[in-house]
mmCIF file of C-alpha atoms in Angstrom:
data_model
loop_
_atom_site.group_PDB
_atom_site.id
_atom_site.type_symbol
_atom_site.label_atom_id
_atom_site.label_comp_id
_atom_site.label_asym_id
_atom_site.label_seq_id
_atom_site.Cartn_x
_atom_site.Cartn_y
_atom_site.Cartn_z
ATOM 1 C CA SER A 3 41.480 146.646 35.727
ATOM 2 C CA PRO A 4 45.087 147.950 35.882
ATOM 3 C CA LEU A 5 47.709 145.820 37.581
ATOM 4 C CA SER A 6 48.988 147.012 40.924
ATOM 5 C CA PRO A 7 52.647 148.236 40.927
ATOM 6 C CA ALA A 8 53.662 145.461 43.323
ATOM 7 C CA ALA A 9 52.335 142.676 41.100
ATOM 8 C CA ASN A 10 55.680 141.968 39.396
ATOM 9 C CA VAL A 11 57.947 142.789 42.335
ATOM 10 C CA GLN A 12 59.849 139.820 43.693
ATOM 11 C CA PRO A 13 59.838 139.719 47.490
ATOM 12 C CA GLU A 14 63.141 139.743 49.352
ATOM 13 C CA ILE A 15 63.818 137.330 52.212
ATOM 14 C CA ASN A 16 66.964 137.966 54.270
ATOM 15 C CA GLY A 17 68.419 140.072 51.464
ATOM 16 C CA TYR A 18 67.763 137.524 48.701
ATOM 17 C CA SER A 19 65.266 137.974 45.874
ATOM 18 C CA MET A 20 62.786 135.130 45.838
ATOM 19 C CA PRO A 21 61.365 133.783 42.545
ATOM 20 C CA SER A 22 57.859 135.020 41.822
ATOM 21 C CA GLY A 23 55.203 132.565 42.946
ATOM 22 C CA GLN A 24 57.533 131.044 45.550
ATOM 23 C CA LYS A 25 55.409 129.307 48.164
ATOM 24 C CA GLN A 26 58.060 128.935 50.846
ATOM 25 C CA ALA A 27 59.833 131.694 52.719
ATOM 26 C CA GLY A 28 63.302 132.034 54.200
ATOM 27 C CA TYR A 29 66.193 129.702 53.488
ATOM 28 C CA SER A 30 63.950 126.606 53.396
ATOM 29 C CA ALA A 31 63.032 127.458 49.803
ATOM 30 C CA PHE A 32 66.680 127.163 48.827
ATOM 31 C CA LEU A 33 67.280 123.995 50.831
ATOM 32 C CA GLU A 34 64.480 121.938 49.243
ATOM 33 C CA PRO A 35 66.209 119.597 46.749
ATOM 34 C CA LYS A 36 64.673 119.062 43.339
ATOM 35 C CA LYS A 37 63.564 115.547 42.492
ATOM 36 C CA PRO A 38 66.350 113.883 40.480
ATOM 37 C CA SER A 39 65.577 113.248 36.820
ATOM 38 C CA TRP A 40 66.458 110.011 35.026
ATOM 39 C CA LEU A 41 69.462 111.829 33.553
ATOM 40 C CA SER A 42 70.930 112.852 36.922
ATOM 41 C CA ARG A 43 70.385 109.308 38.241
ATOM 42 C CA LEU A 44 72.253 107.976 35.191
ATOM 43 C CA TRP A 45 75.179 110.302 35.805
ATOM 44 C CA LYS A 46 74.981 109.676 39.562
ATOM 45 C CA THR A 47 75.817 113.303 40.290
ATOM 46 C CA ALA A 48 74.203 115.521 42.892
ATOM 47 C CA LYS A 49 73.372 118.923 41.456
ATOM 48 C CA LEU A 50 72.199 122.014 43.285
ATOM 49 C CA SER A 51 69.047 123.762 42.227
ATOM 50 C CA ASP A 52 69.370 126.997 40.225
ATOM 51 C CA GLU A 53 68.045 129.055 43.128
ATOM 52 C CA GLU A 54 70.600 127.622 45.547
ATOM 53 C CA MET A 55 73.471 128.195 43.145
ATOM 54 C CA ASN A 56 72.345 131.753 42.422
ATOM 55 C CA GLU A 57 72.112 132.554 46.105
ATOM 56 C CA ASP A 58 75.824 132.195 46.777
ATOM 57 C CA GLY A 59 77.067 133.193 43.304
ATOM 58 C CA TYR A 60 78.151 129.779 42.046
ATOM 59 C CA VAL A 61 75.979 129.837 38.931
ATOM 60 C CA ASN A 62 78.681 131.645 36.933
ATOM 61 C CA LEU A 63 81.048 128.722 37.453
ATOM 62 C CA GLN A 64 78.763 126.301 35.610
ATOM 63 C CA ARG A 65 78.455 125.723 31.883
ATOM 64 C CA SER A 66 75.092 126.657 30.414
ATOM 65 C CA ASN A 67 74.388 123.785 28.007
ATOM 66 C CA SER A 68 70.826 122.948 27.045
ATOM 67 C CA LYS A 69 69.329 119.630 28.152
ATOM 68 C CA ILE A 70 69.094 118.465 24.528
ATOM 69 C CA MET A 71 72.812 119.077 23.964
ATOM 70 C CA GLN A 72 73.666 117.325 27.229
ATOM 71 C CA ILE A 73 71.658 114.258 26.179
ATOM 72 C CA ALA A 74 73.179 114.317 22.677
ATOM 73 C CA HIS A 75 76.727 114.400 24.062
ATOM 74 C CA LEU A 76 76.098 111.784 26.744
ATOM 75 C CA PRO A 77 77.244 108.681 24.747
ATOM 76 C CA VAL A 78 80.338 110.479 23.444
ATOM 77 C CA ASN A 79 81.275 111.718 26.921
ATOM 78 C CA LEU A 80 80.781 108.280 28.467
ATOM 79 C CA VAL A 81 83.075 106.626 25.909
ATOM 80 C CA ARG A 82 85.661 109.407 26.137
ATOM 81 C CA ASN A 83 85.755 109.252 29.940
ATOM 82 C CA ALA A 84 86.072 105.450 29.872
ATOM 83 C CA LEU A 85 89.010 105.480 27.424
ATOM 84 C CA LYS A 86 91.136 108.376 28.584
ATOM 85 C CA LYS A 87 93.325 108.378 31.659
ATOM 86 C CA SER A 88 92.968 111.295 34.000
ATOM 87 C CA THR A 89 95.953 113.620 33.673
ATOM 88 C CA VAL A 90 94.564 116.331 35.920
ATOM 89 C CA GLU A 91 96.470 116.715 39.150
ATOM 90 C CA PRO A 92 94.238 116.844 42.216
ATOM 91 C CA GLY A 93 94.004 120.264 43.818
ATOM 92 C CA THR A 94 94.901 121.178 47.378
ATOM 93 C CA LEU A 95 92.258 122.245 49.856
ATOM 94 C CA ILE A 96 93.649 124.906 52.203
ATOM 95 C CA LEU A 97 91.672 125.488 55.403
ATOM 96 C CA VAL A 98 92.469 128.697 57.295
ATOM 97 C CA ARG A 99 90.697 129.713 60.474
ATOM 98 C CA HIS A 100 89.928 133.398 60.932
ATOM 99 C CA GLY A 101 92.157 135.418 63.233
ATOM 100 C CA GLU A 102 91.299 136.187 66.840
ATOM 101 C CA SER A 103 88.025 138.118 67.102
ATOM 102 C CA GLU A 104 87.018 140.548 69.839
ATOM 103 C CA TRP A 105 84.790 137.900 71.395
ATOM 104 C CA ASN A 106 87.527 135.234 71.165
ATOM 105 C CA HIS A 107 89.722 137.610 73.138
ATOM 106 C CA ASN A 108 86.987 138.004 75.775
ATOM 107 C CA LYS A 109 86.349 134.231 75.869
ATOM 108 C CA THR A 110 82.742 134.722 74.802
ATOM 109 C CA PHE A 111 80.557 132.251 72.881
ATOM 110 C CA THR A 112 80.405 133.757 69.393
ATOM 111 C CA GLY A 113 78.489 131.522 66.979
ATOM 112 C CA TRP A 114 76.656 133.660 64.405
ATOM 113 C CA ALA A 115 77.355 136.932 66.215
ATOM 114 C CA ASP A 116 79.526 139.195 64.067
ATOM 115 C CA PRO A 117 82.437 140.760 66.005
ATOM 116 C CA ASP A 118 85.463 142.059 64.109
ATOM 117 C CA LEU A 119 89.098 140.957 64.343
ATOM 118 C CA THR A 120 91.416 142.256 67.023
ATOM 119 C CA GLU A 121 94.844 143.641 66.121
ATOM 120 C CA GLN A 122 96.274 140.313 67.304
ATOM 121 C CA GLY A 123 93.852 138.507 64.961
ATOM 122 C CA LYS A 124 95.013 140.584 61.992
ATOM 123 C CA ARG A 125 98.640 139.711 62.757
ATOM 124 C CA GLU A 126 97.705 136.017 63.025
ATOM 125 C CA VAL A 127 96.230 136.042 59.510
ATOM 126 C CA GLU A 128 99.266 137.884 58.117
ATOM 127 C CA HIS A 129 101.510 135.241 59.684
ATOM 128 C CA ALA A 130 99.351 132.418 58.265
ATOM 129 C CA ALA A 131 99.604 133.969 54.781
ATOM 130 C CA ARG A 132 103.401 134.148 55.020
ATOM 131 C CA LEU A 133 103.577 130.494 56.085
ATOM 132 C CA LEU A 134 101.453 129.503 53.078
ATOM 133 C CA MET A 135 103.708 131.508 50.743
ATOM 134 C CA GLU A 136 106.804 129.878 52.238
ATOM 135 C CA GLY A 137 105.185 126.492 51.608
ATOM 136 C CA GLY A 138 104.778 127.365 47.921
ATOM 137 C CA TYR A 139 100.984 127.277 47.933
ATOM 138 C CA LYS A 140 99.013 128.993 45.160
ATOM 139 C CA ILE A 141 95.416 130.161 45.560
ATOM 140 C CA ASP A 142 92.883 129.887 42.722
ATOM 141 C CA VAL A 143 89.566 130.620 44.406
ATOM 142 C CA VAL A 144 88.425 131.434 47.945
ATOM 143 C CA PHE A 145 85.278 130.389 49.814
ATOM 144 C CA THR A 146 84.358 131.989 53.110
ATOM 145 C CA SER A 147 81.415 132.595 55.417
ATOM 146 C CA ARG A 148 79.284 135.738 55.628
ATOM 147 C CA LEU A 149 80.791 136.664 59.003
ATOM 148 C CA LYS A 150 82.911 139.812 59.252
ATOM 149 C CA ARG A 151 85.857 138.125 60.989
ATOM 150 C CA ALA A 152 86.184 135.533 58.222
ATOM 151 C CA ILE A 153 85.747 138.012 55.366
ATOM 152 C CA ARG A 154 88.336 140.390 56.817
ATOM 153 C CA SER A 155 90.723 137.461 57.288
ATOM 154 C CA VAL A 156 90.344 136.655 53.578
ATOM 155 C CA TRP A 157 91.083 140.265 52.650
ATOM 156 C CA ILE A 158 94.275 140.273 54.714
ATOM 157 C CA LEU A 159 95.387 136.898 53.375
ATOM 158 C CA LEU A 160 94.887 137.920 49.736
ATOM 159 C CA GLN A 161 96.656 141.246 50.332
ATOM 160 C CA GLU A 162 99.676 139.371 51.664
ATOM 161 C CA PHE A 163 99.619 137.134 48.567
ATOM 162 C CA ASN A 164 99.198 140.275 46.409
ATOM 163 C CA GLU A 165 96.221 138.543 44.763
ATOM 164 C CA VAL A 166 93.236 140.663 45.808
ATOM 165 C CA TYR A 167 91.710 140.090 42.353
ATOM 166 C CA LEU A 168 90.940 136.401 43.043
ATOM 167 C CA PRO A 169 87.255 135.399 43.211
ATOM 168 C CA VAL A 170 85.824 135.155 46.739
ATOM 169 C CA PHE A 171 82.494 133.378 47.254
ATOM 170 C CA LYS A 172 80.615 133.974 50.501
ATOM 171 C CA SER A 173 78.056 131.544 51.882
ATOM 172 C CA TRP A 174 76.173 131.435 55.169
ATOM 173 C CA ARG A 175 76.676 127.654 55.030
ATOM 174 C CA LEU A 176 80.310 128.242 56.054
ATOM 175 C CA ASN A 177 79.316 130.280 59.119
ATOM 176 C CA GLU A 178 80.444 129.111 62.527
ATOM 177 C CA ARG A 179 78.032 126.775 64.310
ATOM 178 C CA MET A 180 75.080 128.463 65.960
ATOM 179 C CA TYR A 181 75.364 128.530 69.772
ATOM 180 C CA GLY A 182 71.761 129.580 70.346
ATOM 181 C CA ALA A 183 71.141 130.847 73.883
ATOM 182 C CA LEU A 184 74.860 130.516 74.701
ATOM 183 C CA THR A 185 75.741 133.289 72.213
ATOM 184 C CA GLY A 186 77.225 136.250 74.083
ATOM 185 C CA LEU A 187 77.788 134.386 77.356
ATOM 186 C CA CYS A 188 81.183 134.199 79.047
ATOM 187 C CA LYS A 189 82.674 130.723 78.588
ATOM 188 C CA LYS A 190 84.269 130.635 82.042
ATOM 189 C CA GLN A 191 81.147 131.764 83.896
ATOM 190 C CA THR A 192 78.972 129.353 81.915
ATOM 191 C CA ALA A 193 81.354 126.485 82.668
ATOM 192 C CA ASP A 194 81.287 127.355 86.386
ATOM 193 C CA ALA A 195 77.475 127.464 86.387
ATOM 194 C CA LEU A 196 76.722 124.403 84.235
ATOM 195 C CA GLY A 197 79.858 122.330 84.746
ATOM 196 C CA HIS A 198 83.129 122.181 82.836
ATOM 197 C CA GLU A 199 82.379 118.757 81.364
ATOM 198 C CA LEU A 200 79.097 119.970 79.846
ATOM 199 C CA VAL A 201 80.493 123.199 78.431
#
């Protein structure tokens, strides 16, 4: 009997293609860690699964060596790492909050809602970029959330640095915390109703 056209189609969950034969749905499939092998326990390194790395675009940052080559180079790498002194300077982590959003301006619980920046918020990010340039900071790579206010803040910041070509990786894991039922409520009115200490 002929195969149906949908037999080889990979289903999409929240905009992501799921591997064929995937039993779980949603983000839980990406969050399930693989059981560590004896090799990863030996190295004592925590590695993300291929699906999780593909989801946010990090897979291109990793070397693609085969397992056999990794095992073959293991003794050499262990000896080399034990003998050599580290000459690599540690990097600098720069944390920049997004500019004022429309809901920040209205004093509204935002969470995972996706309002844009206000004009004041755009000016705040431009000012932050100038302060970073005055401090002599250099940017190599940018990580941001999937929220519009954060992504637009990154665009403005990189435009000010004149480095719009830099790689930008977006992940929902960097989203603001989820406020649940509080999302969209006025902070002042909620504090008056439930108590300022609670809110």
